[in-house]
């Protein structure tokens, strides 16, 4: 049976990693990255490379754990297998109560923003959040009542999201027209921002997020110990190339000042410049489908998470939540749990945007930054396994884990720099959720 599972080669592994990592973040985080870099294009590119390195070192390090077990489940399984079930419960709680729902909420809101642009609805936060909430609930219904339709939409969105990214990059390479005028100069000289450019690593982490999920396919890859480190290096480099090409394409077409002034709406204006009056709407349709594909994927995963944790007895009311409806093959209580938690986070997100307490950031970036803190436990475990002789290659067992820890530290520091007042508070909330899962499992099993 184990041999039959090994059906992925290097090419398939790379394509799966690229498909997972390339999401919607680059469409609405490019202006944030440029802003934190003081409008300096070269510094922005440097941040992209730093983010990619953090991903590569983390990817390869976690692949060493994945190669040691045939268990599925990704990061939760690594915590359970190599650290303890209590640690797995802690990470599971973080994913269920903070990570998945906060990201799904923010991406749903962004889908609302692009819907407002596309159909020229009133451009208010309330309208954006209202549309985003509709999308969030709709995809819960879609994925609960029709596994097939959810899968079809996911495949369509994966292809669609690459078209504007690669297209803008190619067009920008050959673009020679003068830059459009801006009504005001918003850039800040790079030399005046100090170490503030590290804050750009928070939106970079969002744009690359999903890489950790890719390690869950390791047990299905042929010759995983050799193939996965290669795939987990090539994959993020391809993602980096696509992102940098798109970013430079946008800069070549409209310039950094224009991007900073028009922010998320820049892509609409680029579409109009390239393809005429309807070009902006055409580009927005592609991006909206891509963003909704990310919402669909996040909801698809979050629907199943309460059920998976309940089957292990890691959350309250597990006996009820793990019951599966034979018609949908999913747990209705898990779906309700996912939807309820997501709606709470939508309210938190609305309040944070309304009060601007995160200074242009959002709650999803904080959850992603906290996830890098949790990865440090796994990186440390790889080092311990290397010292015990389980992992014999010192590069994979010591050098890459240490570089992964450094990368995590840099991203955490960048997240705090982006908002030193409220980001630590939100990180503390994530820490409380993580600790709550640990204590609950310890009490439940005692």
PDB file of N, CA, C and O in Angstrom, residues 196-260:
ATOM      1  N   UNK A 196      12.529  50.407   9.096  1.00  0.00           N
ATOM      2  CA  UNK A 196      11.089  50.264   8.907  1.00  0.00           C
ATOM      3  C   UNK A 196      10.718  49.401   7.719  1.00  0.00           C
ATOM      4  O   UNK A 196       9.606  48.863   7.663  1.00  0.00           O
ATOM      5  N   UNK A 197      11.656  49.252   6.763  1.00  0.00           N
ATOM      6  CA  UNK A 197      11.351  48.416   5.598  1.00  0.00           C
ATOM      7  C   UNK A 197      11.125  46.961   5.975  1.00  0.00           C
ATOM      8  O   UNK A 197      10.486  46.203   5.221  1.00  0.00           O
ATOM      9  N   UNK A 198      11.612  46.547   7.157  1.00  0.00           N
ATOM     10  CA  UNK A 198      11.363  45.172   7.603  1.00  0.00           C
ATOM     11  C   UNK A 198       9.875  44.893   7.771  1.00  0.00           C
ATOM     12  O   UNK A 198       9.439  43.743   7.709  1.00  0.00           O
ATOM     13  N   UNK A 199       9.095  45.958   7.992  1.00  0.00           N
ATOM     14  CA  UNK A 199       7.643  45.782   8.125  1.00  0.00           C
ATOM     15  C   UNK A 199       7.038  45.211   6.850  1.00  0.00           C
ATOM     16  O   UNK A 199       5.969  44.593   6.890  1.00  0.00           O
ATOM     17  N   UNK A 200       7.713  45.397   5.705  1.00  0.00           N
ATOM     18  CA  UNK A 200       7.218  44.852   4.440  1.00  0.00           C
ATOM     19  C   UNK A 200       7.210  43.335   4.440  1.00  0.00           C
ATOM     20  O   UNK A 200       6.542  42.708   3.608  1.00  0.00           O
ATOM     21  N   UNK A 201       7.934  42.716   5.373  1.00  0.00           N
ATOM     22  CA  UNK A 201       7.963  41.251   5.426  1.00  0.00           C
ATOM     23  C   UNK A 201       6.629  40.666   5.868  1.00  0.00           C
ATOM     24  O   UNK A 201       6.344  39.500   5.594  1.00  0.00           O
ATOM     25  N   UNK A 202       5.788  41.460   6.561  1.00  0.00           N
ATOM     26  CA  UNK A 202       4.465  40.961   6.953  1.00  0.00           C
ATOM     27  C   UNK A 202       3.582  40.728   5.726  1.00  0.00           C
ATOM     28  O   UNK A 202       3.042  39.625   5.549  1.00  0.00           O
ATOM     29  N   UNK A 203       3.408  41.722   4.827  1.00  0.00           N
ATOM     30  CA  UNK A 203       2.651  41.432   3.605  1.00  0.00           C
ATOM     31  C   UNK A 203       3.347  40.430   2.679  1.00  0.00           C
ATOM     32  O   UNK A 203       2.672  39.690   1.950  1.00  0.00           O
ATOM     33  N   UNK A 204       4.690  40.393   2.709  1.00  0.00           N
ATOM     34  CA  UNK A 204       5.403  39.378   1.923  1.00  0.00           C
ATOM     35  C   UNK A 204       5.040  37.982   2.427  1.00  0.00           C
ATOM     36  O   UNK A 204       4.789  37.052   1.639  1.00  0.00           O
ATOM     37  N   UNK A 205       5.027  37.823   3.753  1.00  0.00           N
ATOM     38  CA  UNK A 205       4.658  36.524   4.340  1.00  0.00           C
ATOM     39  C   UNK A 205       3.253  36.130   3.926  1.00  0.00           C
ATOM     40  O   UNK A 205       2.981  34.953   3.649  1.00  0.00           O
ATOM     41  N   UNK A 206       2.350  37.103   3.861  1.00  0.00           N
ATOM     42  CA  UNK A 206       0.987  36.817   3.402  1.00  0.00           C
ATOM     43  C   UNK A 206       1.008  36.340   1.958  1.00  0.00           C
ATOM     44  O   UNK A 206       0.329  35.365   1.605  1.00  0.00           O
ATOM     45  N   UNK A 207       1.780  37.011   1.105  1.00  0.00           N
ATOM     46  CA  UNK A 207       1.811  36.680  -0.322  1.00  0.00           C
ATOM     47  C   UNK A 207       2.371  35.282  -0.577  1.00  0.00           C
ATOM     48  O   UNK A 207       1.962  34.605  -1.521  1.00  0.00           O
ATOM     49  N   UNK A 208       3.327  34.852   0.266  1.00  0.00           N
ATOM     50  CA  UNK A 208       3.922  33.528   0.096  1.00  0.00           C
ATOM     51  C   UNK A 208       3.208  32.465   0.921  1.00  0.00           C
ATOM     52  O   UNK A 208       3.567  31.281   0.846  1.00  0.00           O
ATOM     53  N   UNK A 209       2.229  32.873   1.723  1.00  0.00           N
ATOM     54  CA  UNK A 209       1.644  31.919   2.659  1.00  0.00           C
ATOM     55  C   UNK A 209       0.992  30.751   1.932  1.00  0.00           C
ATOM     56  O   UNK A 209       0.455  30.899   0.835  1.00  0.00           O
ATOM     57  N   UNK A 210       1.012  29.619   2.580  1.00  0.00           N
ATOM     58  CA  UNK A 210       0.520  28.378   1.985  1.00  0.00           C
ATOM     59  C   UNK A 210       1.642  27.391   1.755  1.00  0.00           C
ATOM     60  O   UNK A 210       1.410  26.205   1.522  1.00  0.00           O
ATOM     61  N   UNK A 211       2.892  27.888   1.854  1.00  0.00           N
ATOM     62  CA  UNK A 211       4.038  27.007   1.580  1.00  0.00           C
ATOM     63  C   UNK A 211       4.088  25.820   2.536  1.00  0.00           C
ATOM     64  O   UNK A 211       4.460  24.710   2.145  1.00  0.00           O
ATOM     65  N   UNK A 212       3.701  26.029   3.806  1.00  0.00           N
ATOM     66  CA  UNK A 212       3.786  24.938   4.779  1.00  0.00           C
ATOM     67  C   UNK A 212       2.832  23.800   4.431  1.00  0.00           C
ATOM     68  O   UNK A 212       3.096  22.632   4.733  1.00  0.00           O
ATOM     69  N   UNK A 213       1.713  24.144   3.773  1.00  0.00           N
ATOM     70  CA  UNK A 213       0.750  23.114   3.373  1.00  0.00           C
ATOM     71  C   UNK A 213       1.374  22.152   2.381  1.00  0.00           C
ATOM     72  O   UNK A 213       1.070  20.958   2.358  1.00  0.00           O
ATOM     73  N   UNK A 214       2.286  22.678   1.548  1.00  0.00           N
ATOM     74  CA  UNK A 214       2.873  21.851   0.491  1.00  0.00           C
ATOM     75  C   UNK A 214       3.685  20.685   1.039  1.00  0.00           C
ATOM     76  O   UNK A 214       3.857  19.670   0.357  1.00  0.00           O
ATOM     77  N   UNK A 215       4.182  20.790   2.265  1.00  0.00           N
ATOM     78  CA  UNK A 215       4.970  19.691   2.822  1.00  0.00           C
ATOM     79  C   UNK A 215       4.111  18.462   3.121  1.00  0.00           C
ATOM     80  O   UNK A 215       4.644  17.367   3.304  1.00  0.00           O
ATOM     81  N   UNK A 216       2.788  18.635   3.154  1.00  0.00           N
ATOM     82  CA  UNK A 216       1.905  17.510   3.486  1.00  0.00           C
ATOM     83  C   UNK A 216       1.839  16.468   2.370  1.00  0.00           C
ATOM     84  O   UNK A 216       1.315  15.376   2.577  1.00  0.00           O
ATOM     85  N   UNK A 217       2.364  16.789   1.174  1.00  0.00           N
ATOM     86  CA  UNK A 217       2.341  15.805   0.091  1.00  0.00           C
ATOM     87  C   UNK A 217       3.599  14.958   0.075  1.00  0.00           C
ATOM     88  O   UNK A 217       3.734  14.067  -0.768  1.00  0.00           O
ATOM     89  N   UNK A 218       4.528  15.188   0.991  1.00  0.00           N
ATOM     90  CA  UNK A 218       5.835  14.518   0.945  1.00  0.00           C
ATOM     91  C   UNK A 218       5.710  13.003   0.942  1.00  0.00           C
ATOM     92  O   UNK A 218       6.430  12.313   0.205  1.00  0.00           O
ATOM     93  N   UNK A 219       4.796  12.455   1.751  1.00  0.00           N
ATOM     94  CA  UNK A 219       4.683  10.996   1.859  1.00  0.00           C
ATOM     95  C   UNK A 219       4.128  10.358   0.595  1.00  0.00           C
ATOM     96  O   UNK A 219       4.081   9.135   0.483  1.00  0.00           O
ATOM     97  N   UNK A 220       3.689  11.190  -0.399  1.00  0.00           N
ATOM     98  CA  UNK A 220       3.169  10.662  -1.658  1.00  0.00           C
ATOM     99  C   UNK A 220       4.147  10.864  -2.819  1.00  0.00           C
ATOM    100  O   UNK A 220       3.813  10.594  -3.970  1.00  0.00           O
ATOM    101  N   UNK A 221       5.358  11.340  -2.514  1.00  0.00           N
ATOM    102  CA  UNK A 221       6.331  11.659  -3.560  1.00  0.00           C
ATOM    103  C   UNK A 221       7.396  10.567  -3.654  1.00  0.00           C
ATOM    104  O   UNK A 221       7.891  10.076  -2.639  1.00  0.00           O
ATOM    105  N   UNK A 222       7.741  10.193  -4.867  1.00  0.00           N
ATOM    106  CA  UNK A 222       8.776   9.194  -5.092  1.00  0.00           C
ATOM    107  C   UNK A 222      10.128   9.724  -4.610  1.00  0.00           C
ATOM    108  O   UNK A 222      10.478  10.869  -4.891  1.00  0.00           O
ATOM    109  N   UNK A 223      10.874   8.861  -3.918  1.00  0.00           N
ATOM    110  CA  UNK A 223      12.205   9.220  -3.434  1.00  0.00           C
ATOM    111  C   UNK A 223      12.160  10.583  -2.742  1.00  0.00           C
ATOM    112  O   UNK A 223      12.905  11.509  -3.077  1.00  0.00           O
ATOM    113  N   UNK A 224      11.255  10.705  -1.749  1.00  0.00           N
ATOM    114  CA  UNK A 224      10.947  12.002  -1.133  1.00  0.00           C
ATOM    115  C   UNK A 224      12.163  12.683  -0.525  1.00  0.00           C
ATOM    116  O   UNK A 224      12.289  13.908  -0.598  1.00  0.00           O
ATOM    117  N   UNK A 225      13.079  11.927   0.076  1.00  0.00           N
ATOM    118  CA  UNK A 225      14.223  12.545   0.745  1.00  0.00           C
ATOM    119  C   UNK A 225      15.109  13.309  -0.231  1.00  0.00           C
ATOM    120  O   UNK A 225      15.755  14.282   0.156  1.00  0.00           O
ATOM    121  N   UNK A 226      15.139  12.889  -1.471  1.00  0.00           N
ATOM    122  CA  UNK A 226      15.925  13.603  -2.480  1.00  0.00           C
ATOM    123  C   UNK A 226      15.047  14.576  -3.262  1.00  0.00           C
ATOM    124  O   UNK A 226      15.455  15.708  -3.539  1.00  0.00           O
ATOM    125  N   UNK A 227      13.843  14.156  -3.626  1.00  0.00           N
ATOM    126  CA  UNK A 227      12.987  14.940  -4.507  1.00  0.00           C
ATOM    127  C   UNK A 227      12.434  16.185  -3.838  1.00  0.00           C
ATOM    128  O   UNK A 227      12.445  17.280  -4.411  1.00  0.00           O
ATOM    129  N   UNK A 228      11.932  16.054  -2.585  1.00  0.00           N
ATOM    130  CA  UNK A 228      11.249  17.178  -1.950  1.00  0.00           C
ATOM    131  C   UNK A 228      12.147  18.378  -1.662  1.00  0.00           C
ATOM    132  O   UNK A 228      11.742  19.520  -1.883  1.00  0.00           O
ATOM    133  N   UNK A 229      13.398  18.178  -1.161  1.00  0.00           N
ATOM    134  CA  UNK A 229      14.246  19.365  -0.992  1.00  0.00           C
ATOM    135  C   UNK A 229      14.468  20.130  -2.296  1.00  0.00           C
ATOM    136  O   UNK A 229      14.523  21.360  -2.301  1.00  0.00           O
ATOM    137  N   UNK A 230      14.584  19.381  -3.403  1.00  0.00           N
ATOM    138  CA  UNK A 230      14.742  20.046  -4.700  1.00  0.00           C
ATOM    139  C   UNK A 230      13.465  20.792  -5.070  1.00  0.00           C
ATOM    140  O   UNK A 230      13.495  21.971  -5.461  1.00  0.00           O
ATOM    141  N   UNK A 231      12.331  20.108  -4.941  1.00  0.00           N
ATOM    142  CA  UNK A 231      11.043  20.720  -5.289  1.00  0.00           C
ATOM    143  C   UNK A 231      10.735  21.918  -4.408  1.00  0.00           C
ATOM    144  O   UNK A 231      10.220  22.939  -4.878  1.00  0.00           O
ATOM    145  N   UNK A 232      11.082  21.801  -3.115  1.00  0.00           N
ATOM    146  CA  UNK A 232      10.780  22.872  -2.166  1.00  0.00           C
ATOM    147  C   UNK A 232      11.754  24.044  -2.289  1.00  0.00           C
ATOM    148  O   UNK A 232      11.561  25.081  -1.647  1.00  0.00           O
ATOM    149  N   UNK A 233      12.780  23.889  -3.102  1.00  0.00           N
ATOM    150  CA  UNK A 233      13.657  25.008  -3.445  1.00  0.00           C
ATOM    151  C   UNK A 233      13.218  25.637  -4.763  1.00  0.00           C
ATOM    152  O   UNK A 233      13.093  26.859  -4.875  1.00  0.00           O
ATOM    153  N   UNK A 234      12.960  24.801  -5.751  1.00  0.00           N
ATOM    154  CA  UNK A 234      12.562  25.296  -7.070  1.00  0.00           C
ATOM    155  C   UNK A 234      11.200  25.978  -7.007  1.00  0.00           C
ATOM    156  O   UNK A 234      11.001  27.057  -7.594  1.00  0.00           O
ATOM    157  N   UNK A 235      10.243  25.370  -6.282  1.00  0.00           N
ATOM    158  CA  UNK A 235       8.891  25.899  -6.219  1.00  0.00           C
ATOM    159  C   UNK A 235       8.831  27.357  -5.759  1.00  0.00           C
ATOM    160  O   UNK A 235       8.300  28.220  -6.477  1.00  0.00           O
ATOM    161  N   UNK A 236       9.378  27.679  -4.574  1.00  0.00           N
ATOM    162  CA  UNK A 236       9.356  29.079  -4.123  1.00  0.00           C
ATOM    163  C   UNK A 236      10.118  30.030  -5.040  1.00  0.00           C
ATOM    164  O   UNK A 236       9.759  31.202  -5.147  1.00  0.00           O
ATOM    165  N   UNK A 237      11.165  29.528  -5.715  1.00  0.00           N
ATOM    166  CA  UNK A 237      11.898  30.389  -6.651  1.00  0.00           C
ATOM    167  C   UNK A 237      11.028  30.740  -7.853  1.00  0.00           C
ATOM    168  O   UNK A 237      11.093  31.871  -8.368  1.00  0.00           O
ATOM    169  N   UNK A 238      10.209  29.794  -8.296  1.00  0.00           N
ATOM    170  CA  UNK A 238       9.269  30.088  -9.394  1.00  0.00           C
ATOM    171  C   UNK A 238       8.239  31.111  -8.935  1.00  0.00           C
ATOM    172  O   UNK A 238       7.918  32.066  -9.659  1.00  0.00           O
ATOM    173  N   UNK A 239       7.721  30.919  -7.714  1.00  0.00           N
ATOM    174  CA  UNK A 239       6.762  31.877  -7.153  1.00  0.00           C
ATOM    175  C   UNK A 239       7.406  33.262  -7.066  1.00  0.00           C
ATOM    176  O   UNK A 239       6.793  34.273  -7.431  1.00  0.00           O
ATOM    177  N   UNK A 240       8.652  33.302  -6.598  1.00  0.00           N
ATOM    178  CA  UNK A 240       9.381  34.567  -6.504  1.00  0.00           C
ATOM    179  C   UNK A 240       9.500  35.222  -7.873  1.00  0.00           C
ATOM    180  O   UNK A 240       9.273  36.440  -8.018  1.00  0.00           O
ATOM    181  N   UNK A 241       9.845  34.432  -8.897  1.00  0.00           N
ATOM    182  CA  UNK A 241      10.008  34.980 -10.249  1.00  0.00           C
ATOM    183  C   UNK A 241       8.698  35.570 -10.766  1.00  0.00           C
ATOM    184  O   UNK A 241       8.682  36.654 -11.365  1.00  0.00           O
ATOM    185  N   UNK A 242       7.595  34.854 -10.537  1.00  0.00           N
ATOM    186  CA  UNK A 242       6.283  35.345 -10.985  1.00  0.00           C
ATOM    187  C   UNK A 242       5.921  36.636 -10.265  1.00  0.00           C
ATOM    188  O   UNK A 242       5.466  37.609 -10.883  1.00  0.00           O
ATOM    189  N   UNK A 243       6.124  36.668  -8.948  1.00  0.00           N
ATOM    190  CA  UNK A 243       5.785  37.859  -8.161  1.00  0.00           C
ATOM    191  C   UNK A 243       6.632  39.065  -8.568  1.00  0.00           C
ATOM    192  O   UNK A 243       6.112  40.171  -8.728  1.00  0.00           O
ATOM    193  N   UNK A 244       7.932  38.856  -8.702  1.00  0.00           N
ATOM    194  CA  UNK A 244       8.825  39.958  -9.064  1.00  0.00           C
ATOM    195  C   UNK A 244       8.497  40.461 -10.470  1.00  0.00           C
ATOM    196  O   UNK A 244       8.497  41.675 -10.721  1.00  0.00           O
ATOM    197  N   UNK A 245       8.199  39.538 -11.397  1.00  0.00           N
ATOM    198  CA  UNK A 245       7.839  39.941 -12.761  1.00  0.00           C
ATOM    199  C   UNK A 245       6.576  40.798 -12.748  1.00  0.00           C
ATOM    200  O   UNK A 245       6.508  41.838 -13.418  1.00  0.00           O
ATOM    201  N   UNK A 246       5.582  40.377 -11.969  1.00  0.00           N
ATOM    202  CA  UNK A 246       4.333  41.154 -11.871  1.00  0.00           C
ATOM    203  C   UNK A 246       4.611  42.525 -11.251  1.00  0.00           C
ATOM    204  O   UNK A 246       4.140  43.555 -11.755  1.00  0.00           O
ATOM    205  N   UNK A 247       5.367  42.546 -10.162  1.00  0.00           N
ATOM    206  CA  UNK A 247       5.662  43.799  -9.464  1.00  0.00           C
ATOM    207  C   UNK A 247       6.417  44.766 -10.372  1.00  0.00           C
ATOM    208  O   UNK A 247       6.061  45.946 -10.490  1.00  0.00           O
ATOM    209  N   UNK A 248       7.462  44.276 -11.046  1.00  0.00           N
ATOM    210  CA  UNK A 248       8.237  45.125 -11.946  1.00  0.00           C
ATOM    211  C   UNK A 248       7.406  45.549 -13.151  1.00  0.00           C
ATOM    212  O   UNK A 248       7.581  46.667 -13.677  1.00  0.00           O
ATOM    213  N   UNK A 249       6.504  44.673 -13.605  1.00  0.00           N
ATOM    214  CA  UNK A 249       5.617  45.034 -14.704  1.00  0.00           C
ATOM    215  C   UNK A 249       4.717  46.202 -14.330  1.00  0.00           C
ATOM    216  O   UNK A 249       4.541  47.150 -15.108  1.00  0.00           O
ATOM    217  N   UNK A 250       4.152  46.150 -13.124  1.00  0.00           N
ATOM    218  CA  UNK A 250       3.306  47.253 -12.646  1.00  0.00           C
ATOM    219  C   UNK A 250       4.113  48.538 -12.533  1.00  0.00           C
ATOM    220  O   UNK A 250       3.646  49.619 -12.919  1.00  0.00           O
ATOM    221  N   UNK A 251       5.324  48.440 -11.988  1.00  0.00           N
ATOM    222  CA  UNK A 251       6.173  49.620 -11.833  1.00  0.00           C
ATOM    223  C   UNK A 251       6.530  50.201 -13.200  1.00  0.00           C
ATOM    224  O   UNK A 251       6.527  51.431 -13.386  1.00  0.00           O
ATOM    225  N   UNK A 252       6.822  49.330 -14.170  1.00  0.00           N
ATOM    226  CA  UNK A 252       7.194  49.799 -15.504  1.00  0.00           C
ATOM    227  C   UNK A 252       6.036  50.514 -16.193  1.00  0.00           C
ATOM    228  O   UNK A 252       6.241  51.491 -16.922  1.00  0.00           O
ATOM    229  N   UNK A 253       4.824  50.052 -15.958  1.00  0.00           N
ATOM    230  CA  UNK A 253       3.661  50.608 -16.658  1.00  0.00           C
ATOM    231  C   UNK A 253       3.184  51.911 -16.036  1.00  0.00           C
ATOM    232  O   UNK A 253       2.870  52.879 -16.750  1.00  0.00           O
ATOM    233  N   UNK A 254       3.123  51.990 -14.702  1.00  0.00           N
ATOM    234  CA  UNK A 254       2.557  53.185 -14.057  1.00  0.00           C
ATOM    235  C   UNK A 254       3.514  53.899 -13.113  1.00  0.00           C
ATOM    236  O   UNK A 254       3.270  55.053 -12.734  1.00  0.00           O
ATOM    237  N   UNK A 255       4.579  53.235 -12.656  1.00  0.00           N
ATOM    238  CA  UNK A 255       5.529  53.870 -11.748  1.00  0.00           C
ATOM    239  C   UNK A 255       5.148  53.711 -10.289  1.00  0.00           C
ATOM    240  O   UNK A 255       3.975  53.512  -9.954  1.00  0.00           O
ATOM    241  N   UNK A 256       6.120  53.800  -9.387  1.00  0.00           N
ATOM    242  CA  UNK A 256       5.862  53.583  -7.964  1.00  0.00           C
ATOM    243  C   UNK A 256       4.942  54.638  -7.341  1.00  0.00           C
ATOM    244  O   UNK A 256       4.125  54.317  -6.474  1.00  0.00           O
ATOM    245  N   UNK A 257       5.042  55.906  -7.769  1.00  0.00           N
ATOM    246  CA  UNK A 257       4.182  56.947  -7.199  1.00  0.00           C
ATOM    247  C   UNK A 257       2.705  56.637  -7.462  1.00  0.00           C
ATOM    248  O   UNK A 257       1.848  56.822  -6.592  1.00  0.00           O
ATOM    249  N   UNK A 258       2.424  56.199  -8.672  1.00  0.00           N
ATOM    250  CA  UNK A 258       1.048  55.889  -9.060  1.00  0.00           C
ATOM    251  C   UNK A 258       0.503  54.727  -8.239  1.00  0.00           C
ATOM    252  O   UNK A 258      -0.650  54.748  -7.794  1.00  0.00           O
ATOM    253  N   UNK A 259       1.338  53.718  -8.014  1.00  0.00           N
ATOM    254  CA  UNK A 259       0.921  52.555  -7.215  1.00  0.00           C
ATOM    255  C   UNK A 259       0.604  52.973  -5.789  1.00  0.00           C
ATOM    256  O   UNK A 259      -0.410  52.558  -5.208  1.00  0.00           O
ATOM    257  N   UNK A 260       1.450  53.800  -5.205  1.00  0.00           N
ATOM    258  CA  UNK A 260       1.236  54.251  -3.832  1.00  0.00           C
ATOM    259  C   UNK A 260      -0.012  55.118  -3.707  1.00  0.00           C
ATOM    260  O   UNK A 260      -0.705  55.084  -2.696  1.00  0.00           O
TER     261      UNK A 260
END
